[in-house]
Amino acid sequence: MQQDSRKKDFIWNMLGSLIYALSSMVMAFFSARMLGPEEGGIFGFGFSTFGQQMFIISYFGLRPFHITDVRREFRFGDYRMLRRLTSSAAAVFSLVYLSLFFALREYSLYKAVCIFLLVAYKIMDGAGDLYESECQRDGKLYVGGQALFFRTLLSMTVFMLAAALTGSLLMAAASGVAAQLLGYIIFDIRGSVRHIRLSGRELEWNVSGLWKLYHSGLPLFFSAFLDFYVFSSAKYAIDWFLGDSQSGVFNILFMPTNFIYLVANFIIKPFMTELAEDLESGDRDAFSGTVRRLLLFILGLSLLCLLGTLLLGKPVLHVLELILGEGYEGLLTGSFFTFFLIICGGAIYALNNLVYYILIILRRQRTVFFIYLFGALLAFFISRYMVGAYGMEGGAVSYVILMLVMLAAFTASAFRALGGAFERKDGTKG
C-alpha cells in the first residue's frame, strides 16, 4: 500500500511539476509568436519576472517550512490565514508599483494593466500552493500534484486560446486569470478537501499561532524574495536598459533555466518530508544517502543539459527563429554564447536549491536570509554594470558569477550546520 502511494506521489508530482515548468516556456513562446516581440516582451517581464516576484510575496517562502512541519507545530488554519494576508499584500504592492511607473510615464496604461493581470495569475499560483503543501504534509503529495496539473493545464490552455482568437495580451491575460480562479476552486480547494484532514481544529487559527508562524516564515519570505531578485537581476537590468524587445529575447533564452530548476525541484520535493523525519530521528546514514542521490541526479541532469546545449543549441535556436517568424531572424542564434552561459547558471541554481532546502530542514532560516541579502546587494551592482557595459551577454555573465557565489556560501553553511545537528541528536540519544 505504501509502495502504491509512493508511486502515485512520484507520478503526479512529476506530471504537475512538469506541466508547471513547461507552462511559462510555452506561454512565453506562444505570446512572442502570436502577439509579436513587443507584447511578447511585456508578457515575459510581467509573468516570469515581476509576476514571479509577486508570486513570492504570496507564497511567502512557506512551502519548505510547511511540508517539513512533521510535528504539526502549526494548524492548516494558521497557514491559510497567513497565505490570505500575503496574497493580498502582493496585490496591493503590485498596484502601487505599477501606478508609480504609470505616473512616471515609464509604462503605458495598457502595459500596466497587462502586467497587473499577469501578477494576479501568479498570485493564484501562490494561493493554490497552500493546499498542495498541506497535501504533502498529510502524506498525499499525489493529490497536490493532480491539483497543480489540472489547474495549470486549464489556465494555460485558456490563455493561449484567448491570445490566438483575440490577438491581444490584455484579453489573454484576463481569460487566464479567470481560468486560474476556476481551477483553484475546483482542483485545489474542492479536490484537496476530499482527501486530507481539514476539519475541526485544523481549520481554526488564532492570533498567537499566526504571529508565531509569521515570525518563523519571515526570514524564508525575505530569502525567497531576495533569491528571485538574485536569479532575475539580469532580467530587471535588461528591461531597464534595453527595452521590451530585448527583454523578450532574453526571456526566451532564459526559459530552459526555469525548466532545469523546476525539473530538479520536482525530484527534490518528495524527499523533503522524509529528510525532515530522518533528521528528527537522528538517522545520519539515511539522511546522507538521500542527499547524495539527489545531488547525483542534479549533477547528471545539469551535465546532460550542458552537453545538449553544445550539440543542439544552435540548430534549436534557429528552428525557434523560424517558428517565431519575422523580426527574430538571427536574434537567438546570434546570442548562442549568452544562451550557453545562462544554461550554466541554471545548472548551478538547481544545486543551490538542494542546499537551500537542506538548510531549511535544519531550520537555519536566518543563515539563508543573510546569504541572500549579501547576494542581492551584489546582484544589484554587478547586473546593472554588466548589462550597461556589455548588453545581454554581460547579463548572462553576471548571472553565472552570482550563482557560483551563492553556491559557495550555501555549501559552507550547510556543512557547518549538518555537523552540529547530528552531534546534538547523537548526544540526545546517548
Short mmCIF file of C-alpha atoms in Angstrom, two decimals:
data_model
loop_
_atom_site.label_atom_id
_atom_site.label_comp_id
_atom_site.label_asym_id
_atom_site.label_seq_id
_atom_site.Cartn_x
_atom_site.Cartn_y
_atom_site.Cartn_z
CA MET A 1 0.00 0.00 0.00
CA GLN A 2 2.79 2.41 0.93
CA GLN A 3 4.63 1.46 -2.29
CA ASP A 4 1.49 2.29 -4.34
CA SER A 5 1.17 5.63 -2.56
CA ARG A 6 4.82 6.47 -3.25
CA LYS A 7 4.35 5.57 -6.90
CA LYS A 8 1.29 7.83 -7.18
CA ASP A 9 3.16 10.60 -5.36
CA PHE A 10 6.05 10.39 -7.80
CA ILE A 11 3.93 10.20 -10.96
CA TRP A 12 1.53 13.03 -10.14
CA ASN A 13 4.21 15.26 -8.62
CA MET A 14 6.25 14.73 -11.79
CA LEU A 15 3.29 15.50 -14.06
CA GLY A 16 2.24 18.56 -12.08
CA SER A 17 5.77 19.94 -11.83
CA LEU A 18 6.50 19.17 -15.48
CA ILE A 19 3.47 20.99 -16.86
CA TYR A 20 4.11 23.88 -14.46
CA ALA A 21 7.70 24.07 -15.69
CA LEU A 22 6.62 23.92 -19.32
CA SER A 23 3.72 26.36 -18.95
CA SER A 24 5.84 29.50 -18.60
CA MET A 25 8.01 28.42 -21.55
CA VAL A 26 5.06 27.52 -23.76
CA MET A 27 3.08 30.65 -22.88
CA ALA A 28 6.09 32.93 -23.40
CA PHE A 29 6.90 31.35 -26.74
CA PHE A 30 3.25 31.41 -27.82
CA SER A 31 2.93 35.10 -26.81
CA ALA A 32 6.02 36.04 -28.80
CA ARG A 33 4.72 34.14 -31.85
CA MET A 34 1.07 35.21 -31.78
CA LEU A 35 1.34 38.71 -30.30
CA GLY A 36 4.72 39.93 -31.60
CA PRO A 37 8.02 40.96 -29.97
CA GLU A 38 6.65 43.95 -28.03
CA GLU A 39 3.72 42.19 -26.35
CA GLY A 40 5.84 39.05 -26.01
CA GLY A 41 8.36 41.15 -24.11
CA ILE A 42 5.63 42.56 -21.86
CA PHE A 43 4.42 39.01 -21.15
CA GLY A 44 7.93 37.78 -20.36
CA PHE A 45 8.59 40.57 -17.88
CA GLY A 46 5.08 40.60 -16.38
CA PHE A 47 4.78 36.83 -15.99
CA SER A 48 8.26 35.43 -15.49
CA THR A 49 9.98 38.37 -13.79
CA PHE A 50 7.75 40.85 -11.95
CA GLY A 51 4.83 38.42 -11.71
CA GLN A 52 7.10 35.76 -10.24
CA GLN A 53 8.41 38.29 -7.73
CA MET A 54 4.81 38.97 -6.63
CA PHE A 55 4.15 35.22 -6.50
CA ILE A 56 6.95 35.04 -3.94
CA ILE A 57 5.19 37.62 -1.74
CA SER A 58 2.03 35.49 -1.90
CA TYR A 59 4.00 32.25 -1.43
CA PHE A 60 5.99 33.82 1.46
CA GLY A 61 8.65 31.12 1.14
CA LEU A 62 6.47 28.86 3.30
CA ARG A 63 6.35 25.61 1.34
CA PRO A 64 9.67 24.19 2.61
CA PHE A 65 8.63 25.04 6.19
CA HIS A 66 5.05 23.79 5.73
CA ILE A 67 5.89 20.40 4.23
CA THR A 68 8.59 19.71 6.86
CA ASP A 69 6.32 20.68 9.79
CA VAL A 70 6.01 16.98 10.63
CA ARG A 71 5.29 17.68 14.31
CA ARG A 72 2.32 19.87 13.24
CA GLU A 73 3.52 22.84 15.22
CA PHE A 74 1.03 24.95 13.24
CA ARG A 75 -2.51 24.19 12.06
CA PHE A 76 -3.66 24.41 8.46
CA GLY A 77 -5.85 27.34 9.53
CA ASP A 78 -2.72 29.30 10.52
CA TYR A 79 -1.08 28.62 7.16
CA ARG A 80 -4.29 29.51 5.30
CA MET A 81 -4.81 32.83 7.07
CA LEU A 82 -1.19 33.86 6.57
CA ARG A 83 -1.39 32.97 2.85
CA ARG A 84 -4.54 35.12 2.50
CA LEU A 85 -2.72 38.07 4.03
CA THR A 86 0.40 37.63 1.90
CA SER A 87 -1.64 37.26 -1.30
CA SER A 88 -3.46 40.49 -0.51
CA ALA A 89 -0.13 42.20 0.19
CA ALA A 90 1.21 41.06 -3.21
CA ALA A 91 -1.84 42.55 -4.99
CA VAL A 92 -1.50 45.87 -3.15
CA PHE A 93 2.26 46.10 -3.73
CA SER A 94 1.89 45.44 -7.45
CA LEU A 95 -0.84 48.09 -7.74
CA VAL A 96 1.37 50.66 -6.05
CA TYR A 97 4.41 49.74 -8.16
CA LEU A 98 2.53 49.81 -11.46
CA SER A 99 0.69 53.03 -10.59
CA LEU A 100 4.02 54.69 -9.84
CA PHE A 101 5.56 53.57 -13.12
CA PHE A 102 2.43 54.70 -14.98
CA ALA A 103 2.56 58.09 -13.26
CA LEU A 104 6.23 58.45 -14.19
CA ARG A 105 5.29 57.53 -17.80
CA GLU A 106 7.64 54.56 -17.77
CA TYR A 107 4.66 52.26 -18.54
CA SER A 108 1.63 52.89 -20.72
CA LEU A 109 -1.80 52.17 -19.22
CA TYR A 110 -2.07 49.10 -21.46
CA LYS A 111 1.27 47.70 -20.26
CA ALA A 112 0.45 48.40 -16.61
CA VAL A 113 -2.94 46.65 -16.80
CA CYS A 114 -1.48 43.66 -18.66
CA ILE A 115 1.26 43.26 -16.04
CA PHE A 116 -1.27 43.53 -13.20
CA LEU A 117 -3.39 40.75 -14.73
CA LEU A 118 -0.29 38.57 -15.14
CA VAL A 119 0.55 39.29 -11.48
CA ALA A 120 -2.97 38.19 -10.48
CA TYR A 121 -2.38 34.94 -12.41
CA LYS A 122 0.82 34.31 -10.43
CA ILE A 123 -0.81 35.22 -7.10
CA MET A 124 -3.33 32.44 -7.77
CA ASP A 125 -0.36 30.06 -8.11
CA GLY A 126 0.69 31.13 -4.61
CA ALA A 127 -2.82 30.56 -3.25
CA GLY A 128 -3.02 27.10 -4.81
CA ASP A 129 0.35 26.12 -3.36
CA LEU A 130 -1.17 26.34 0.14
CA TYR A 131 -3.41 23.32 -0.47
CA GLU A 132 -0.74 21.47 -2.42
CA SER A 133 1.68 21.90 0.52
CA GLU A 134 -0.90 20.60 3.01
CA CYS A 135 -1.45 17.54 0.83
CA GLN A 136 2.27 16.77 1.01
CA ARG A 137 2.43 17.32 4.77
CA ASP A 138 -0.53 14.93 5.14
CA GLY A 139 1.27 12.22 3.12
CA LYS A 140 -0.80 12.67 -0.05
CA LEU A 141 1.56 14.50 -2.38
CA TYR A 142 -0.21 12.96 -5.36
CA VAL A 143 -3.40 14.94 -4.58
CA GLY A 144 -1.46 18.21 -4.70
CA GLY A 145 0.25 17.07 -7.90
CA GLN A 146 -3.13 16.39 -9.51
CA ALA A 147 -4.44 19.82 -8.49
CA LEU A 148 -1.34 21.55 -9.89
CA PHE A 149 -1.52 19.57 -13.14
CA PHE A 150 -5.18 20.21 -13.96
CA ARG A 151 -5.23 23.84 -12.78
CA THR A 152 -2.12 24.69 -14.83
CA LEU A 153 -3.40 22.82 -17.90
CA LEU A 154 -6.73 24.65 -17.76
CA SER A 155 -5.31 28.16 -17.30
CA MET A 156 -2.52 27.70 -19.87
CA THR A 157 -4.95 26.38 -22.49
CA VAL A 158 -7.45 29.19 -21.94
CA PHE A 159 -4.68 31.83 -22.09
CA MET A 160 -3.36 30.53 -25.40
CA LEU A 161 -6.82 30.17 -26.96
CA ALA A 162 -7.67 33.74 -25.99
CA ALA A 163 -4.35 35.01 -27.37
CA ALA A 164 -4.93 33.19 -30.67
CA LEU A 165 -8.55 34.33 -31.04
CA THR A 166 -8.16 37.97 -29.96
CA GLY A 167 -4.52 38.80 -30.75
CA SER A 168 -4.50 40.80 -27.50
CA LEU A 169 -2.30 40.20 -24.47
CA LEU A 170 -4.85 42.06 -22.35
CA MET A 171 -7.69 39.66 -23.26
CA ALA A 172 -5.43 36.60 -22.98
CA ALA A 173 -4.23 37.61 -19.50
CA ALA A 174 -7.79 38.36 -18.30
CA SER A 175 -9.00 34.98 -19.59
CA GLY A 176 -6.05 33.21 -17.98
CA VAL A 177 -6.81 34.79 -14.58
CA ALA A 178 -10.46 33.68 -14.80
CA ALA A 179 -9.34 30.13 -15.63
CA GLN A 180 -6.84 30.17 -12.75
CA LEU A 181 -9.58 31.17 -10.30
CA LEU A 182 -11.89 28.44 -11.56
CA GLY A 183 -9.10 25.85 -11.39
CA TYR A 184 -8.17 26.97 -7.86
CA ILE A 185 -11.74 26.44 -6.65
CA ILE A 186 -12.31 23.11 -8.41
CA PHE A 187 -8.92 21.39 -8.13
CA ASP A 188 -7.19 22.93 -5.11
CA ILE A 189 -9.98 23.73 -2.66
CA ARG A 190 -12.64 21.14 -3.54
CA GLY A 191 -10.20 18.49 -4.75
CA SER A 192 -7.93 18.66 -1.68
CA VAL A 193 -10.63 18.75 0.99
CA ARG A 194 -11.89 15.31 -0.07
CA HIS A 195 -8.53 13.66 0.64
CA ILE A 196 -6.80 15.35 3.57
CA ARG A 197 -7.60 16.07 7.21
CA LEU A 198 -9.13 19.54 7.04
CA SER A 199 -11.84 19.53 9.67
CA GLY A 200 -12.40 20.71 13.21
CA ARG A 201 -9.39 22.27 14.93
CA GLU A 202 -7.19 22.06 11.80
CA LEU A 203 -9.25 24.79 10.13
CA GLU A 204 -9.05 27.13 13.13
CA TRP A 205 -6.46 29.84 13.59
CA ASN A 206 -5.58 32.24 16.36
CA VAL A 207 -3.56 35.43 16.60
CA SER A 208 -0.73 33.90 18.64
CA GLY A 209 -0.30 30.97 16.23
CA LEU A 210 -0.48 33.26 13.21
CA TRP A 211 2.05 35.66 14.72
CA LYS A 212 4.44 32.84 15.57
CA LEU A 213 4.12 31.37 12.06
CA TYR A 214 4.67 34.82 10.56
CA HIS A 215 7.90 35.23 12.51
CA SER A 216 9.04 31.70 11.61
CA GLY A 217 8.33 32.33 7.93
CA LEU A 218 9.55 35.92 7.68
CA PRO A 219 13.24 35.03 7.10
CA LEU A 220 12.09 32.49 4.48
CA PHE A 221 9.99 35.13 2.72
CA PHE A 222 12.84 37.63 2.62
CA SER A 223 15.14 34.84 1.46
CA ALA A 224 12.78 33.73 -1.33
CA PHE A 225 12.16 37.33 -2.38
CA LEU A 226 15.87 38.12 -2.48
CA ASP A 227 16.62 34.76 -4.11
CA PHE A 228 14.37 35.59 -7.02
CA TYR A 229 15.84 39.05 -7.31
CA VAL A 230 19.33 37.50 -7.50
CA PHE A 231 18.03 34.97 -10.04
CA SER A 232 16.31 37.69 -12.12
CA SER A 233 18.60 40.69 -11.58
CA ALA A 234 19.92 40.44 -15.14
CA LYS A 235 16.31 40.43 -16.46
CA TYR A 236 15.46 43.57 -14.48
CA ALA A 237 18.61 45.29 -15.75
CA ILE A 238 17.85 44.32 -19.36
CA ASP A 239 14.24 45.55 -19.06
CA TRP A 240 15.61 48.84 -17.68
CA PHE A 241 18.50 49.39 -20.10
CA LEU A 242 17.48 47.56 -23.29
CA GLY A 243 13.65 47.71 -23.52
CA ASP A 244 10.75 45.31 -24.22
CA SER A 245 12.08 43.63 -27.38
CA GLN A 246 15.49 42.75 -25.94
CA SER A 247 13.81 41.76 -22.68
CA GLY A 248 11.61 39.35 -24.67
CA VAL A 249 14.62 37.78 -26.42
CA PHE A 250 16.48 37.36 -23.12
CA ASN A 251 13.40 35.74 -21.55
CA ILE A 252 13.22 33.23 -24.42
CA LEU A 253 16.91 32.38 -23.93
CA PHE A 254 16.29 32.13 -20.19
CA MET A 255 13.36 29.70 -20.42
CA PRO A 256 15.39 26.45 -20.23
CA THR A 257 16.91 27.68 -16.96
CA ASN A 258 13.48 27.71 -15.33
CA PHE A 259 12.90 24.23 -16.72
CA ILE A 260 16.16 22.83 -15.27
CA TYR A 261 15.33 24.29 -11.86
CA LEU A 262 11.73 23.06 -11.84
CA VAL A 263 12.60 19.54 -13.06
CA ALA A 264 15.27 19.29 -10.34
CA ASN A 265 12.72 20.64 -7.86
CA PHE A 266 10.09 18.00 -8.65
CA ILE A 267 12.66 15.33 -7.78
CA ILE A 268 13.75 17.13 -4.60
CA LYS A 269 10.30 18.00 -3.19
CA PRO A 270 9.01 14.46 -2.48
CA PHE A 271 12.05 13.77 -0.27
CA MET A 272 11.81 16.88 1.92
CA THR A 273 9.36 15.43 4.45
CA GLU A 274 11.38 12.19 4.54
CA LEU A 275 14.63 14.12 5.15
CA ALA A 276 12.97 16.06 7.97
CA GLU A 277 11.88 12.76 9.58
CA ASP A 278 15.42 11.33 9.23
CA LEU A 279 16.83 14.41 10.94
CA GLU A 280 14.21 14.21 13.69
CA SER A 281 15.11 10.55 14.36
CA GLY A 282 18.87 11.22 14.09
CA ASP A 283 19.34 8.75 11.22
CA ARG A 284 22.52 10.24 9.72
CA ASP A 285 23.07 7.42 7.19
CA ALA A 286 19.57 7.65 5.71
CA PHE A 287 19.77 11.46 5.55
CA SER A 288 23.20 11.45 3.88
CA GLY A 289 22.23 8.70 1.43
CA THR A 290 19.16 10.60 0.23
CA VAL A 291 21.13 13.84 -0.17
CA ARG A 292 23.81 12.01 -2.19
CA ARG A 293 21.21 10.53 -4.54
CA LEU A 294 19.59 13.91 -5.08
CA LEU A 295 22.97 15.53 -5.70
CA LEU A 296 23.93 12.90 -8.28
CA PHE A 297 20.61 13.35 -10.06
CA ILE A 298 21.00 17.13 -10.32
CA LEU A 299 24.61 16.83 -11.49
CA GLY A 300 23.56 14.29 -14.13
CA LEU A 301 20.69 16.48 -15.30
CA SER A 302 22.98 19.52 -15.45
CA LEU A 303 25.66 17.74 -17.47
CA LEU A 304 23.03 16.39 -19.86
CA CYS A 305 21.62 19.90 -20.39
CA LEU A 306 25.07 21.41 -20.96
CA LEU A 307 26.04 18.68 -23.44
CA GLY A 308 22.71 19.05 -25.23
CA THR A 309 23.21 22.80 -25.45
CA LEU A 310 26.65 22.42 -27.03
CA LEU A 311 25.47 19.82 -29.56
CA LEU A 312 21.96 21.02 -30.38
CA GLY A 313 21.76 24.59 -29.09
CA LYS A 314 22.31 26.46 -32.35
CA PRO A 315 20.02 24.28 -34.52
CA VAL A 316 17.24 24.50 -31.90
CA LEU A 317 17.59 28.29 -31.65
CA HIS A 318 17.45 28.50 -35.45
CA VAL A 319 14.23 26.46 -35.53
CA LEU A 320 12.74 28.75 -32.87
CA GLU A 321 13.61 31.78 -35.02
CA LEU A 322 11.81 30.21 -37.99
CA ILE A 323 8.74 29.48 -35.87
CA LEU A 324 8.70 32.93 -34.26
CA GLY A 325 8.90 34.47 -37.71
CA GLU A 326 9.64 37.97 -38.90
CA GLY A 327 11.64 40.14 -36.53
CA TYR A 328 13.54 37.25 -34.89
CA GLU A 329 15.98 36.35 -37.69
CA GLY A 330 19.46 35.90 -36.18
CA LEU A 331 18.45 37.24 -32.75
CA LEU A 332 18.60 33.87 -30.99
CA THR A 333 21.38 32.13 -32.91
CA GLY A 334 23.48 35.29 -32.65
CA SER A 335 23.18 35.02 -28.87
CA PHE A 336 24.37 31.40 -28.55
CA PHE A 337 27.20 32.19 -26.11
CA THR A 338 24.74 34.11 -23.94
CA PHE A 339 22.40 31.09 -24.11
CA PHE A 340 25.15 28.67 -23.06
CA LEU A 341 26.13 30.86 -20.11
CA ILE A 342 22.50 31.02 -18.98
CA ILE A 343 22.28 27.20 -19.06
CA CYS A 344 25.46 27.02 -16.92
CA GLY A 345 23.91 29.42 -14.42
CA GLY A 346 20.70 27.39 -14.37
CA ALA A 347 22.59 24.19 -13.54
CA ILE A 348 24.31 25.91 -10.61
CA TYR A 349 20.96 27.35 -9.46
CA ALA A 350 19.48 23.84 -9.31
CA LEU A 351 22.33 22.81 -6.97
CA ASN A 352 21.70 25.92 -4.89
CA ASN A 353 18.10 24.84 -4.45
CA LEU A 354 19.06 21.47 -2.98
CA VAL A 355 21.39 23.03 -0.41
CA TYR A 356 18.75 25.70 0.37
CA TYR A 357 16.21 23.00 1.24
CA ILE A 358 18.72 21.26 3.50
CA LEU A 359 19.29 24.49 5.42
CA ILE A 360 15.52 24.97 5.80
CA ILE A 361 15.10 21.43 7.14
CA LEU A 362 17.81 22.32 9.65
CA ARG A 363 15.77 25.46 10.47
CA ARG A 364 18.63 27.80 9.51
CA GLN A 365 16.29 30.48 8.14
CA ARG A 366 18.41 33.37 9.38
CA THR A 367 21.57 31.99 7.80
CA VAL A 368 19.73 31.64 4.49
CA PHE A 369 18.42 35.19 4.77
CA PHE A 370 21.84 36.75 5.32
CA ILE A 371 23.32 34.82 2.40
CA TYR A 372 20.55 36.09 0.13
CA LEU A 373 20.86 39.63 1.45
CA PHE A 374 24.54 39.64 0.51
CA GLY A 375 23.70 38.08 -2.86
CA ALA A 376 21.01 40.67 -3.61
CA LEU A 377 23.31 43.59 -2.85
CA LEU A 378 25.98 42.07 -5.08
CA ALA A 379 23.38 41.36 -7.80
CA PHE A 380 22.12 44.95 -7.87
CA PHE A 381 25.53 46.36 -8.68
CA ILE A 382 27.04 43.62 -10.83
CA SER A 383 24.00 43.05 -13.08
CA ARG A 384 23.45 46.74 -13.78
CA TYR A 385 27.12 47.27 -14.53
CA MET A 386 27.47 44.19 -16.75
CA VAL A 387 24.25 44.81 -18.72
CA GLY A 388 25.01 48.52 -19.10
CA ALA A 389 28.51 47.76 -20.37
CA TYR A 390 28.07 44.50 -22.33
CA GLY A 391 24.34 44.08 -23.01
CA MET A 392 22.67 40.66 -22.84
CA GLU A 393 25.98 38.79 -22.77
CA GLY A 394 27.02 40.83 -19.74
CA GLY A 395 23.73 39.91 -18.06
CA ALA A 396 24.44 36.21 -18.61
CA VAL A 397 27.98 36.52 -17.19
CA SER A 398 26.65 38.31 -14.09
CA TYR A 399 24.09 35.51 -13.62
CA VAL A 400 26.80 32.80 -13.61
CA ILE A 401 29.00 34.75 -11.20
CA LEU A 402 26.12 35.28 -8.78
CA MET A 403 25.09 31.60 -8.84
CA LEU A 404 28.67 30.49 -8.07
CA VAL A 405 28.97 32.91 -5.15
CA MET A 406 25.65 31.74 -3.69
CA LEU A 407 26.54 28.06 -4.08
CA ALA A 408 29.82 28.54 -2.22
CA ALA A 409 28.09 30.35 0.67
CA PHE A 410 25.24 27.82 0.92
CA THR A 411 27.53 24.79 0.83
CA ALA A 412 29.85 26.11 3.54
CA SER A 413 26.86 26.91 5.79
CA ALA A 414 25.21 23.52 5.20
CA PHE A 415 28.33 21.53 6.13
CA ARG A 416 28.70 23.52 9.33
CA ALA A 417 25.01 23.19 10.26
CA LEU A 418 24.76 19.46 9.49
CA GLY A 419 27.68 18.56 11.71
CA GLY A 420 26.18 20.38 14.67
CA ALA A 421 22.67 18.99 14.11
CA PHE A 422 23.67 15.31 14.15
CA GLU A 423 26.10 15.81 17.02
CA ARG A 424 23.18 17.11 19.10
CA LYS A 425 20.98 14.18 18.03
CA ASP A 426 23.74 11.70 18.94
CA GLY A 427 24.16 13.42 22.28
CA THR A 428 20.42 13.21 22.92
CA LYS A 429 20.38 9.51 22.12
CA GLY A 430 23.27 8.92 24.45
#
